[in-house]
């Protein structure tokens, strides 16, 4: 991958000039002037309809953003990504979550070995295991079939599987799937008090198998389980997903019960591997496979489509436009389905752990903005929570609105209301409400001139707030796969443009180290040297 400072490119300089022409443009005027605007800035692909016309862009902006992508050598970078080049340079690893959903006959080599056969082998194991748990042929230590599954993991070993399991709840079978992640003991104790050890399967999911939270939760659960069952029962109830077989064995999980994963899969991109075992158990292997299929289709689209028509590329470049030229610090993701209520949390890790970097690929501190802050909640709940700030606050918050033409239960009354809000919000954010419109409205209500003038400034909406609308036919495993892969590739593109390494996460280490030192001090009631704030806090805690 090339090493290019984006701000030194010709396209960046042109964009900086162009920004001055565009920054005060009103999107609604652009619509008035150009009847073809909506179709110009819409991409339709399979069951996905992406409308990005409600953005502060013109055709020239789009052209320049595409030039920037070209100048930053994005096409070559995409090839390096898909073909297994070690683009995670600080860990010297390829980044191959795409191999997990590649076609069976694909050839992707790591150290001269085609990894696809191994991937397929693990998938067959996932399938067999899933079927045996669902049909009840795999039994617990007293001969009963499993009713509950607990995924023990954190970060990428939790957020992806739990987001997808929630998203696909409609497709669930009889198994109840739970997630425990936080090292907060109240999380795990709250969960186990209602579980029957005879009918519960535990999946200990940890790429490294060294993560404090996961090891603590797994230990607590194993101790609880051991009190209620004979020693040999552990092998019937505990399964692990990890790259670290040694540590798994040391922990006491039968080696036969280990599903491997690989160093070339980043934790936050691992839901497509055996890390997604909980998903497969919850919705059945065929649905898991359909999820992968959706992602595979998005991979193809991303790899094979011209930059200007490429969905993840266009979304990424718009995000760069707001982040680096408009100084927008955050982006909201608003899914109009309750099923996707964990999507913002999932994307927080995927996006912020990947692109929250301030050192470029030369090891030099960047002098431009990188990773955006991500936040969101489902609509319509979010409308009654933080939309006030998006509509009338001082900050610019570009937002992705994600909706579906059909609901899953087919209640059209509700769905029409939901989607009316979906369309109304992006329109309101675009149009705003002018002083004239407010005056007219208040006059019609018979308000006195004096009262009207006092109220006027509070009732005006500036509008001109950018949104992308992502509309799918229906929330299915396949459409979800496409959606998640779309964001994964958006992350990749932004990392290329910002010239940073998106696939390491050194920034999470320091806190872990300090926590382990402080734990020792707390346990021994012996405080070491700290800043006076931390020292006082620790003293207060220990009192
Ligand atoms: O799967 P593991 O190794 O337990 O790691 C869990 C999470 O911890 C991190 O390394 C850091 O928070 C994430 O990247 C990862 O998803």
Coordinates of C-alpha atoms and ligand atoms in Angstrom, one line a residue, residues 154-157 205-211 214 267-268 349 353 505 508-509 512, ligand 1:
X154 CA -15.9 -8.8 24.9
X155 CA -15.2 -6.3 22.2
X156 CA -15.2 -8.0 18.8
X157 CA -15.9 -11.3 20.5
X205 CA -14.9 -16.5 22.7
X206 CA -11.6 -14.8 22.8
X207 CA -9.1 -14.4 19.9
X208 CA -6.2 -14.1 22.3
X209 CA -7.6 -16.0 25.3
X210 CA -5.8 -13.5 27.5
X211 CA -8.5 -10.9 27.9
X214 CA -13.5 -13.0 29.3
X267 CA -11.4 -9.1 16.5
X268 CA -13.8 -6.4 15.4
X349 CA -15.9 -0.4 18.0
X353 CA -11.0 1.3 17.3
X505 CA -5.5 -1.1 18.4
X508 CA -6.4 0.0 24.3
X509 CA -3.2 -1.4 25.9
X512 CA -5.2 -2.6 30.6
Ligands
LIG1 O1 -11.1 -11.6 21.5 P1 -10.2 -11.1 22.6 O2 -8.8 -11.5 22.3 O3 -10.7 -11.5 23.9 O4 -10.2 -9.5 22.5 C1 -11.4 -8.8 22.8 C2 -11.3 -7.4 22.3 O5 -10.2 -6.7 23.0 C3 -9.5 -5.8 22.1 O6 -8.3 -6.4 21.7 C4 -9.3 -4.5 22.7 O7 -10.3 -3.9 23.4 C5 -10.5 -5.8 20.9 O8 -9.8 -5.4 19.7 C6 -11.0 -7.2 20.8 O9 -12.1 -7.3 20.0

